CSV table of C-alpha atoms in Angstrom, one decimal:
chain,number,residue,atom,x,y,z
A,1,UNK,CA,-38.5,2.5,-18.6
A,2,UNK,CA,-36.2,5.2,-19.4
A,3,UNK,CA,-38.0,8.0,-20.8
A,4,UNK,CA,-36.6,9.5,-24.3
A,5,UNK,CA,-38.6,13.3,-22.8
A,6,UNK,CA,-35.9,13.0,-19.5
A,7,UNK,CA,-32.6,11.4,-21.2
A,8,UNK,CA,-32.7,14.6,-23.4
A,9,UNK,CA,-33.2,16.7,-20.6
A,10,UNK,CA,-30.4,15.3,-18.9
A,11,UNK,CA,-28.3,15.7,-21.3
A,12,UNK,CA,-28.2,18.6,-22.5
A,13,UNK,CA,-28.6,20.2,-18.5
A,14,UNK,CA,-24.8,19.0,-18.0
A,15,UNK,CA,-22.0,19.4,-19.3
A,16,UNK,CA,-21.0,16.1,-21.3
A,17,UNK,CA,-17.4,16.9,-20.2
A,18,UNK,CA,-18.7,16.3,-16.7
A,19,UNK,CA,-20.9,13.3,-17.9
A,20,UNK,CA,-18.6,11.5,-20.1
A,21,UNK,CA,-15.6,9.5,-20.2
A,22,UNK,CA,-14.7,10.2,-23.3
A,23,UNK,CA,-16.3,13.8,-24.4
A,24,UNK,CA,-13.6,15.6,-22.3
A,25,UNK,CA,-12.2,16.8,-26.1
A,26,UNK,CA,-10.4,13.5,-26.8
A,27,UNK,CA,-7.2,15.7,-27.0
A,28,UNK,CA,-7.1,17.0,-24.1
A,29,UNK,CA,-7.8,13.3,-21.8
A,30,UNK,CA,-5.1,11.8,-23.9
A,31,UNK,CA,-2.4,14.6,-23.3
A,32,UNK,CA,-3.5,15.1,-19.9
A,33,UNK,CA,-3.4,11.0,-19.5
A,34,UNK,CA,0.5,11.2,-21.8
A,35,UNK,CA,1.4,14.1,-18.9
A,36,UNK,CA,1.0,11.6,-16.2
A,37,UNK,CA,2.8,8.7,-17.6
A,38,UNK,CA,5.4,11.4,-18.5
A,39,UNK,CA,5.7,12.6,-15.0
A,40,UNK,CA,5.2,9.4,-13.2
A,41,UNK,CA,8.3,7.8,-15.5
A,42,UNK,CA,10.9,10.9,-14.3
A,43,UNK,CA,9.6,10.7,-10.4
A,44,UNK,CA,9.7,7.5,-10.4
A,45,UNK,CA,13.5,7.0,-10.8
A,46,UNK,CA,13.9,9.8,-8.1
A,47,UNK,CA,11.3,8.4,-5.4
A,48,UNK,CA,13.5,4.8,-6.1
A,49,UNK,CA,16.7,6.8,-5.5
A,50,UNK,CA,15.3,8.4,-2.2
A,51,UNK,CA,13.6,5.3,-1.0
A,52,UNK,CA,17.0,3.1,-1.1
A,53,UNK,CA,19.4,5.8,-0.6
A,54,UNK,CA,18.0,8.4,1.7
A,55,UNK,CA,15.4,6.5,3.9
A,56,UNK,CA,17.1,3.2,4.4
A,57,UNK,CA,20.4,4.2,5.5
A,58,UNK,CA,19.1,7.4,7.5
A,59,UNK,CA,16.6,4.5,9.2
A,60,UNK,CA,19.4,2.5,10.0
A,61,UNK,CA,21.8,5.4,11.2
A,62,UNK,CA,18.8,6.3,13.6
A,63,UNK,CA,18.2,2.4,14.9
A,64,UNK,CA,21.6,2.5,15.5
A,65,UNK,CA,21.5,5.5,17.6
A,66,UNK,CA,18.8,4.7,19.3
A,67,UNK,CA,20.0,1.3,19.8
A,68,UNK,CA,22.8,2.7,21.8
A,69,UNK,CA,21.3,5.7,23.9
A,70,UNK,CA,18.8,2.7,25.4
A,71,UNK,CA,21.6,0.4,26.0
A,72,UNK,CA,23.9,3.3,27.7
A,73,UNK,CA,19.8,4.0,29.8
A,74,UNK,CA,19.5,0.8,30.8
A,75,UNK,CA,23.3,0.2,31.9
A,76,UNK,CA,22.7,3.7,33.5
A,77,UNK,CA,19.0,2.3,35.6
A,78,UNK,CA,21.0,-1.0,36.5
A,79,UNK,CA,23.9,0.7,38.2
A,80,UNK,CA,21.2,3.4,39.8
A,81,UNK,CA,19.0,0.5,41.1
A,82,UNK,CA,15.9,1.8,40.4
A,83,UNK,CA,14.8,2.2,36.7
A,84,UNK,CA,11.2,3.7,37.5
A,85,UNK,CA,12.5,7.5,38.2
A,86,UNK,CA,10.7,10.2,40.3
A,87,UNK,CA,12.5,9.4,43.7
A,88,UNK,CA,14.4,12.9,43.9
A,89,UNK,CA,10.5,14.1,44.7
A,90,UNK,CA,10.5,12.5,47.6
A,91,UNK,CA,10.3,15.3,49.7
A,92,UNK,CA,7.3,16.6,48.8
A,93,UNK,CA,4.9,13.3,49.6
A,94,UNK,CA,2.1,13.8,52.3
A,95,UNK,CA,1.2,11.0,54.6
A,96,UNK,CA,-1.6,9.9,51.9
A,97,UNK,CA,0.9,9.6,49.2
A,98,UNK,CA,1.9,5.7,49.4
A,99,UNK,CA,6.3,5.1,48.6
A,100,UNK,CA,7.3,2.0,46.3
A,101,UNK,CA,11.1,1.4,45.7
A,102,UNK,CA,11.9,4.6,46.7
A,103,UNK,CA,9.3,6.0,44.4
A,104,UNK,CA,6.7,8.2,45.3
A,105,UNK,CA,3.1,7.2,44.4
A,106,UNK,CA,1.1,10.6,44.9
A,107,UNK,CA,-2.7,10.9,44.6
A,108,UNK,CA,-2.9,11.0,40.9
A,109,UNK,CA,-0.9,7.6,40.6
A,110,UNK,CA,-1.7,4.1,39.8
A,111,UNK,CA,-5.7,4.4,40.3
A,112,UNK,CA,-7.9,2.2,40.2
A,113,UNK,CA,-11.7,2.4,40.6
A,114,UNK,CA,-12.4,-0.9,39.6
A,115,UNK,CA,-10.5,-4.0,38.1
A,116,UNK,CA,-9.7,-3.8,34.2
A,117,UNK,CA,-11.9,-6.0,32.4
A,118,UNK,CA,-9.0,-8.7,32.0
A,119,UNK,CA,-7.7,-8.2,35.8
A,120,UNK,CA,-6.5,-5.1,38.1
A,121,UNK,CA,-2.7,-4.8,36.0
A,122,UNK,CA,-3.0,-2.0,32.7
A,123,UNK,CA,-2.4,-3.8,29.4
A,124,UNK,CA,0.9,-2.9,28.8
A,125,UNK,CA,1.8,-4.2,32.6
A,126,UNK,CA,5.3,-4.5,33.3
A,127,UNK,CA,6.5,-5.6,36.4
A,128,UNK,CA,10.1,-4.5,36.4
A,129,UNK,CA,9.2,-0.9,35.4
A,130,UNK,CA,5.5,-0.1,36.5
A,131,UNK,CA,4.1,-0.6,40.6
A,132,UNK,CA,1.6,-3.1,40.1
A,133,UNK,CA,-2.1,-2.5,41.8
A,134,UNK,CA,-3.2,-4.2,44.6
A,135,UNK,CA,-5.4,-7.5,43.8
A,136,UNK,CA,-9.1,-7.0,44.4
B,1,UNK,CA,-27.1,-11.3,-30.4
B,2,UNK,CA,-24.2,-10.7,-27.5
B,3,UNK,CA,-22.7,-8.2,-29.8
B,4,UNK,CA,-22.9,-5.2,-27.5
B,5,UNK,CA,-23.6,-3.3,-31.0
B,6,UNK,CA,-26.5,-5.2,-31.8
B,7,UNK,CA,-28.0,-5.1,-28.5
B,8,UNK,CA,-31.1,-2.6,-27.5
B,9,UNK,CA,-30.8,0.9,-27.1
B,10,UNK,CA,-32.6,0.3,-23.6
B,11,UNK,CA,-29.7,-1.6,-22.1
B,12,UNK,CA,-27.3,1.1,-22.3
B,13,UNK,CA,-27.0,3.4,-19.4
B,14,UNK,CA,-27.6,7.3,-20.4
B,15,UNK,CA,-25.0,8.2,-17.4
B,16,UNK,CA,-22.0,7.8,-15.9
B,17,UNK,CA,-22.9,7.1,-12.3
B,18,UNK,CA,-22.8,3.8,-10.4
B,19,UNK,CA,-26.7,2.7,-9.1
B,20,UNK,CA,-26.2,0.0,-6.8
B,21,UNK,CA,-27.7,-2.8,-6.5
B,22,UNK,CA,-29.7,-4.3,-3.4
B,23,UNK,CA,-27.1,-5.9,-1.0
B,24,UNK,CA,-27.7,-7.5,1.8
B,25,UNK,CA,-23.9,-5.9,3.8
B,26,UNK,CA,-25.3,-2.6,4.7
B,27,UNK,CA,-27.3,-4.3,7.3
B,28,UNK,CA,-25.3,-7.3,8.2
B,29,UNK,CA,-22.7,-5.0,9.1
B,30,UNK,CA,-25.3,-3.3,10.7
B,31,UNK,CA,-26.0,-5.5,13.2
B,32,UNK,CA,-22.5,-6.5,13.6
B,33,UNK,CA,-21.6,-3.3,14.4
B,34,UNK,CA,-24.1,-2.9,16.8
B,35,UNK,CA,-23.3,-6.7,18.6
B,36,UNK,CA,-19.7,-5.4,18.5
B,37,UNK,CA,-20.9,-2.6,20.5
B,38,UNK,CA,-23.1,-4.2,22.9
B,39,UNK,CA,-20.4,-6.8,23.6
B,40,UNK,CA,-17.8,-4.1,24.4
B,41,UNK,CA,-19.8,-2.3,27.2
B,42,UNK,CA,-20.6,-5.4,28.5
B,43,UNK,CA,-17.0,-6.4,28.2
B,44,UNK,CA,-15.9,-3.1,30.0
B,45,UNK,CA,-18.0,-3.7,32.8
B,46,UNK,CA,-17.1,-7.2,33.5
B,47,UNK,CA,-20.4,-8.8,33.0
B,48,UNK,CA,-20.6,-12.1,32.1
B,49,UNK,CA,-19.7,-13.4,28.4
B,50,UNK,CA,-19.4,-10.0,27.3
B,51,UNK,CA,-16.1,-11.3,26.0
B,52,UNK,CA,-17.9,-13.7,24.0
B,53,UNK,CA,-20.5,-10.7,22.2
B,54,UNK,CA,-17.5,-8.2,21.6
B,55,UNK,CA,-15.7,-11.1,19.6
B,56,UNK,CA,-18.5,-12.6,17.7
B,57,UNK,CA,-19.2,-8.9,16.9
B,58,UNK,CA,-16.0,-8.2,15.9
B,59,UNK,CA,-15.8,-11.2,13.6
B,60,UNK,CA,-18.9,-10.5,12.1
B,61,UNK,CA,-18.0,-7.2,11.5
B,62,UNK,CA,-14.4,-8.1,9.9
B,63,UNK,CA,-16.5,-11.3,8.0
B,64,UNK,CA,-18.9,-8.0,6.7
B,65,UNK,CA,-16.8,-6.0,5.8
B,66,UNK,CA,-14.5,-8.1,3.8
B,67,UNK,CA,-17.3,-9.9,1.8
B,68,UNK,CA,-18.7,-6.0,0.9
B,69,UNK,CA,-15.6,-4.8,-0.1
B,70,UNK,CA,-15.3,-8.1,-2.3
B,71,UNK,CA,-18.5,-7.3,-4.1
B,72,UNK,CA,-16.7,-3.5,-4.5
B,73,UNK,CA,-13.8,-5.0,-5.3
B,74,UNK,CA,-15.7,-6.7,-8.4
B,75,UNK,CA,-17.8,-3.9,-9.2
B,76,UNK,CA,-14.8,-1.5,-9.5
B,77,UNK,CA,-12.2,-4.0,-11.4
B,78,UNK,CA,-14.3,-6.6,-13.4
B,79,UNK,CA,-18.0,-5.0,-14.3
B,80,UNK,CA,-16.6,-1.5,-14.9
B,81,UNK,CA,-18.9,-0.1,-12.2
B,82,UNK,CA,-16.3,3.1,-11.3
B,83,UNK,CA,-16.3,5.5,-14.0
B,84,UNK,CA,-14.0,8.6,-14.0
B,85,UNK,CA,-17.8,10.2,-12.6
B,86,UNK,CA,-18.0,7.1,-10.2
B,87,UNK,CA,-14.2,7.3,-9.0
B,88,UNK,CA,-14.1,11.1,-8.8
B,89,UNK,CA,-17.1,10.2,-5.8
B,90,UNK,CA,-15.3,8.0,-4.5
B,91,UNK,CA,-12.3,10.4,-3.6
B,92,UNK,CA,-14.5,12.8,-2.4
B,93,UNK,CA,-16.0,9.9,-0.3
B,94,UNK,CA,-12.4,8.8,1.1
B,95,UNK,CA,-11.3,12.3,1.8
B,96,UNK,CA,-14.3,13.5,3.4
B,97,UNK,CA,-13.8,10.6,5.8
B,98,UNK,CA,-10.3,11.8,6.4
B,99,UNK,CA,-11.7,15.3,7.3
B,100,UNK,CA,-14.0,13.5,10.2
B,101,UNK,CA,-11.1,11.7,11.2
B,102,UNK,CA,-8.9,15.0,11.6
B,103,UNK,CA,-11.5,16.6,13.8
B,104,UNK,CA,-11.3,13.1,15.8
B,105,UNK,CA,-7.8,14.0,16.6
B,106,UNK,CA,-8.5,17.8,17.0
B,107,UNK,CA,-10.3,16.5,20.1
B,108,UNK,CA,-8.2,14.4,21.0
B,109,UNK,CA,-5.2,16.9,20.9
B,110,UNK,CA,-7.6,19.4,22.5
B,111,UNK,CA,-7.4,17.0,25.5
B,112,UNK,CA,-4.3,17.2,25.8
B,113,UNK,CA,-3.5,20.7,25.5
B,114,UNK,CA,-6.2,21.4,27.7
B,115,UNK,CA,-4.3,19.3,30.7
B,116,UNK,CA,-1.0,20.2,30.4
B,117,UNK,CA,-0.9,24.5,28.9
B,118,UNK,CA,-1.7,24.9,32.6
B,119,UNK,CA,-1.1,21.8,34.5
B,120,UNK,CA,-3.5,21.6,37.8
B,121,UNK,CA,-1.5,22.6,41.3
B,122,UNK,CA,-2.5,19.0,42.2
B,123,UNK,CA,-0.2,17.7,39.2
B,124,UNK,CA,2.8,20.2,41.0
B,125,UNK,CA,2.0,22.8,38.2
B,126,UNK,CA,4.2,21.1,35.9
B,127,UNK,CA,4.1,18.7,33.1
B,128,UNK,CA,4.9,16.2,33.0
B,129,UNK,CA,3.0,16.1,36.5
B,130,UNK,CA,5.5,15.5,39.5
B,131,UNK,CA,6.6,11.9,39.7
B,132,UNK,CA,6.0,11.1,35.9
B,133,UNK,CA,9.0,10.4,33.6
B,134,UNK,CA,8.3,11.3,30.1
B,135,UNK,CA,10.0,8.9,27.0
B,136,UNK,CA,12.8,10.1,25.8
B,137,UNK,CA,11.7,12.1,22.4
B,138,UNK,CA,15.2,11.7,20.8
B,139,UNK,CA,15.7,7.8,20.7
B,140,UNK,CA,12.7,5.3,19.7
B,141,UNK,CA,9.9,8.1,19.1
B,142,UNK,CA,12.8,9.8,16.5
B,143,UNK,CA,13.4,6.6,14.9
B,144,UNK,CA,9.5,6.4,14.6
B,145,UNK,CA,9.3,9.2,13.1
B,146,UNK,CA,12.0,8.5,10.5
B,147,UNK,CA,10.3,5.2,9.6
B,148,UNK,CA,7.0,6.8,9.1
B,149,UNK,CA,8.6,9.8,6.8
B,150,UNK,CA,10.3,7.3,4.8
B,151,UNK,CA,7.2,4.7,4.5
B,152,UNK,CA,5.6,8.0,2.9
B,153,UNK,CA,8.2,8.2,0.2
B,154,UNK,CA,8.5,4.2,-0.5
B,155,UNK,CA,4.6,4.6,-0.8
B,156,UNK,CA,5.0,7.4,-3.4
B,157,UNK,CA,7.5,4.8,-5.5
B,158,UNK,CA,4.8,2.7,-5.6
B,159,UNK,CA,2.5,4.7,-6.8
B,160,UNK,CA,4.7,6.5,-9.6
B,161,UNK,CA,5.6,3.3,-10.5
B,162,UNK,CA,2.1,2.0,-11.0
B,163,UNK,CA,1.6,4.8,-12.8
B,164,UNK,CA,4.6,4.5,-15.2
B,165,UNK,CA,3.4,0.3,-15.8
B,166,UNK,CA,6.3,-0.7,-13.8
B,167,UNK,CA,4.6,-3.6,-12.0
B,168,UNK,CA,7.8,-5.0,-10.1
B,169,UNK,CA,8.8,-1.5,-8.4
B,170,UNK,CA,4.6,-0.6,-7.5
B,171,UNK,CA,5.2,-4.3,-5.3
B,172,UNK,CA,8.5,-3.7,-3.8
B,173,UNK,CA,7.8,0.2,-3.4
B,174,UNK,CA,4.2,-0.9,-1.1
B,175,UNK,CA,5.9,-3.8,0.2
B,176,UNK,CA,8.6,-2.2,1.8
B,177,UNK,CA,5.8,0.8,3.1
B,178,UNK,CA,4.1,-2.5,5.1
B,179,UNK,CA,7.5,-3.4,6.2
B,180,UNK,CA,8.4,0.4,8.0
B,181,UNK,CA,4.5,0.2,9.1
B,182,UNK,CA,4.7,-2.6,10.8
B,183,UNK,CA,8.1,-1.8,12.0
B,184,UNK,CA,6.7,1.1,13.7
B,185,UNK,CA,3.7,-0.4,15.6
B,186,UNK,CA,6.5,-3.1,16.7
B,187,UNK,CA,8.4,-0.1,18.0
B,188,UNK,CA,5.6,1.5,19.2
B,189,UNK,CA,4.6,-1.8,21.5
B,190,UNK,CA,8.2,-1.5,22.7
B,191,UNK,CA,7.6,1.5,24.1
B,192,UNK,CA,4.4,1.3,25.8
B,193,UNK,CA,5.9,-1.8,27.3
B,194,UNK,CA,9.4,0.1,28.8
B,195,UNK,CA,7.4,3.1,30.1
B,196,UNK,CA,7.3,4.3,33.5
B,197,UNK,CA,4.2,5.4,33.6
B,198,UNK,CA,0.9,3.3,32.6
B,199,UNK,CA,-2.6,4.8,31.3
B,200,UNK,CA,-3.7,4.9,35.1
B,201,UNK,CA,-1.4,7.5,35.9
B,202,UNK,CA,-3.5,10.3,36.1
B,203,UNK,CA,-4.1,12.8,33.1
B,204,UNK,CA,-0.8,12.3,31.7
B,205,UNK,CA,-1.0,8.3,31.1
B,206,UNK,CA,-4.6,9.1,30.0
B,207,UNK,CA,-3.9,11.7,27.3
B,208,UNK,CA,-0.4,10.2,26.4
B,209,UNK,CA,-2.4,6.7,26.0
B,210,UNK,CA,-5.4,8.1,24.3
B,211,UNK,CA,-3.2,10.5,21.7
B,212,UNK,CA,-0.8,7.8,21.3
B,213,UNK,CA,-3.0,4.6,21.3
B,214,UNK,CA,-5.6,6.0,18.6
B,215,UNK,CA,-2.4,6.7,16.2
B,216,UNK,CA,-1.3,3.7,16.5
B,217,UNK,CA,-5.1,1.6,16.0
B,218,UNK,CA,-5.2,4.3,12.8
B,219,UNK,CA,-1.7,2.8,12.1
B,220,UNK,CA,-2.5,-0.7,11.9
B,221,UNK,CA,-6.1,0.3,9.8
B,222,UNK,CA,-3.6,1.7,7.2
B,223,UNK,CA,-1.5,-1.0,6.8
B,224,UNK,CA,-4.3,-3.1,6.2
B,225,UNK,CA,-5.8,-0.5,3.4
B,226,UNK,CA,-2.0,-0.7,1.8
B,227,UNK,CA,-1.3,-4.8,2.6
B,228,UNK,CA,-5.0,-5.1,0.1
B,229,UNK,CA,-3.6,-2.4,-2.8
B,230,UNK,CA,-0.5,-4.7,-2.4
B,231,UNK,CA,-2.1,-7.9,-3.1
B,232,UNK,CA,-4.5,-6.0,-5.6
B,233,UNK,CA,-1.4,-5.0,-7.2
B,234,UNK,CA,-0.1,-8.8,-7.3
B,235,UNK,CA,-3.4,-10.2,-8.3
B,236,UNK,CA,-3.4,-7.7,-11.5
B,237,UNK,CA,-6.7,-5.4,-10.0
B,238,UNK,CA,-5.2,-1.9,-11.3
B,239,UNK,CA,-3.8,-0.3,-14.3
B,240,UNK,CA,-1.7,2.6,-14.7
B,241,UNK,CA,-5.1,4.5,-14.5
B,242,UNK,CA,-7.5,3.1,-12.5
B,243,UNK,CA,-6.3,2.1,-8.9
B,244,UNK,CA,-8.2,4.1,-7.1
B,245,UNK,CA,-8.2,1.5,-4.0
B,246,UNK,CA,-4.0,2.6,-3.9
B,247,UNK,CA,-5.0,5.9,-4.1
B,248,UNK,CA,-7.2,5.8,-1.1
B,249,UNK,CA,-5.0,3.6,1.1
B,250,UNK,CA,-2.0,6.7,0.4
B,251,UNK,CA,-4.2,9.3,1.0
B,252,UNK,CA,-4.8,7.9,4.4
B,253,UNK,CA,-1.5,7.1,5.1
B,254,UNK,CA,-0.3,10.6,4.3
B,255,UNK,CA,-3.2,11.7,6.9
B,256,UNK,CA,-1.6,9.0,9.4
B,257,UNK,CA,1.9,10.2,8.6
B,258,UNK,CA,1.1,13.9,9.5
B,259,UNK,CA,-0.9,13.1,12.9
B,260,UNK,CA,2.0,11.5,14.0
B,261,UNK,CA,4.1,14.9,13.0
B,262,UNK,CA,2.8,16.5,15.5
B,263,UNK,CA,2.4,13.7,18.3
B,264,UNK,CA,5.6,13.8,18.1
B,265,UNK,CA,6.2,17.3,18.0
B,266,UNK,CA,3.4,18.2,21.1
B,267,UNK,CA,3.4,15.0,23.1
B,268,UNK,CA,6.4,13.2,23.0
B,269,UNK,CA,9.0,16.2,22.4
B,270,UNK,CA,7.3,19.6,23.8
B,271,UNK,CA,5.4,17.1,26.4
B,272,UNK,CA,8.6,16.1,27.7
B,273,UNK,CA,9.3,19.7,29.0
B,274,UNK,CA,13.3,19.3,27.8
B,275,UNK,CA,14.4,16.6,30.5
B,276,UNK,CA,16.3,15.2,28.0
């Protein structure tokens, strides 16, 4: 099946360092193997160290900055009325260019060629923010 | 005579490469694929039970892949199939894959730069276009990006920790990187609920959805590549040297990680044109 002619052929046309797991020079897979362990055992300690005390707290810091620019938006787009914004563009409408809420639609807006394949809303529909589309 | 010793020189393999046997998932997934395909443009143009095709196809696909990488799974961990040879294919296999994916989002980007360097007269010359209000780049995108950053160090305790045979931190260290993931697609469904503007609203909700929306599908595929190194890692699958499954799953990650470096940095922040 395999014939003896071929095998040596193969063998001697690469490299066995290539070919082999264990021909590398067993010296120099073992260190190189030791290296890693050696390596991965300091990091280690220092990724742990900058998991728990650099990313969590600075993730938490941020969520709580976040937290309260949306809540100081959303008390801001309460008092305003409107939260969809674009109204001080007003001016600039033509006749085409449809108004919702004192929003301007213009051309580019909202379209719709046909209905989505679930209905005529987008998928991430939301009726207090977006203008919804006209039924079909 | 099960002594491997005693046993013919013939059964011995003279190399160190992995010849695969027949399977039968090449072409069940295949034909999944293609049903999955089928189904969708159906789907998309509302003919009827197209709904049904794109999710039979999309189970069969899933059903596919999971019994192929089962049999890959065994091959790699149990029969001793992935040789250093073997494994040093398969990186070059995973990271050629990330280079296709790369020019996926070169396009994508291109897209986007192409609409809004110069925005048409029609948008008001401007981007974003007249009318559209942008997300705010320094509240959830920021924390978004702080959750990604740090899921790429918690992923690199894992994988130290594998490496150093200290099982307990390699499962909290790629536990807690699914935890940030799925913390940031949560966050990221946030925001494409509270936005003013939807994926109908002209180029901008196109190329903001498209950018955006691919991310976050490549998101959730890379938490499922690290969720199956974590239970790999539980079920005892890797060693200190041989997890090359963990390997892969980081690599892409990292790729994830830096598309999102400069979403941020293009769409969300420069895209913004400083309204904020």
């Amino acid at each position: 099946m395999f014939r003896p002619g071929l095998a040596l052929q193969l063998t001697r046309a690469v490299p066995r360092r290539f070919a082999s797991t264990v021909a590398a020079g067993e010296n120099e897979f073992v260190a190189k193997r030791a290296a890693m362990r050696e390596h991965a055992t300091q990091t280690t300690d220092l990724w742990k160290k900058i998991s728990f005390f650099v990313c969590i707290p600075g993730i938490a810091v941020c969520a709580l900055w976040t937290y309260k620019a949306e809540m100081a938006h959303k008390a801001h787009a309460a008092h305003a009325g409107n939260h969809a914004g674009g109204g001080d563009h007003g001016e600039d409408a033509t006749d085409e260019e449809a108004e919702h809420g004192g929003r301007k639609v213009y051309s580019y807006m909202n379209i719709r060629n046909k209905p989505f394949p679930w209905g005529m809303q987008t998928l991430f529909f939301n009726p207090e923010i977006n203008i919804p589309a006209e039924e079909q | 005579m099960t002594n491997a010793v005693s046993q013919p020189r013939y059964q011995f393999q003279f190399h160190p490469f992995h010849l695969v046997e027949a399977s039968p998932w090449p072409l069940l997934t295949a034909n999944a694929t293609l049903s999955m395909m089928i189904g969708a443009v159906l789907y998309f143009n509302g003919i009827a039970h197209g709904s049904t095709l794109v999710t039979l196809g999309f189970l069969a696909t899933l059903f596919a892949f999971i019994l192929w990488f089962r049999d890959v799974t065994t091959e790699g961990t149990y029969l001793g199939d992935h040789t250093l040879m073997v494994q040093k294919g398969l990186t070059m296999g995973v990271s050629l894959f990330i280079v296709t994916e790369i020019f996926l989002f070169l396009s994508i980007f291109w897209a986007y730069f192409h609409s809004s360097l110069a925005p048409t007269v029609e948008l008001g010359s401007q981007w974003p276009p007249v009318g559209v209000t942008a997300l705010n780049p320094m509240t959830v995108p920021l924390l978004n990006t702080v959750l990604l950053l740090s899921s790429g160090a918690t992923v690199t305790y894992a994988h130290h920790a594998l490496i150093e045979g200290n099982r307990r931190a390699a499962i909290v260290g790629a536990g807690l990187t699914i935890l940030l993931a799925v913390m940031f697609t949560a966050l990221q469904g946030l925001e494409y609920m509270e936005a003013d503007f939807t994926i109908a609203d002209g180029v901008y909700g196109s190329c903001f959805f498209f950018s955006t929306g691919f991310h976050g599908f490549h998101v959730i595929i890379g938490t499922t590549f690290i969720a199956v190194a974590f239970f790999r890692i539980i079920n005892y699958h890797f060693t200190a040297e041989h997890h090359m499954g963990l390997e892969s799953s980081i690599l892409y990650w990292h790729f994830v990680d830096v598309v999102w470096l400069f979403l941020y940095a293009a769409v969300y922040w420069w895209g913004s044109d400083g309204v904020f």
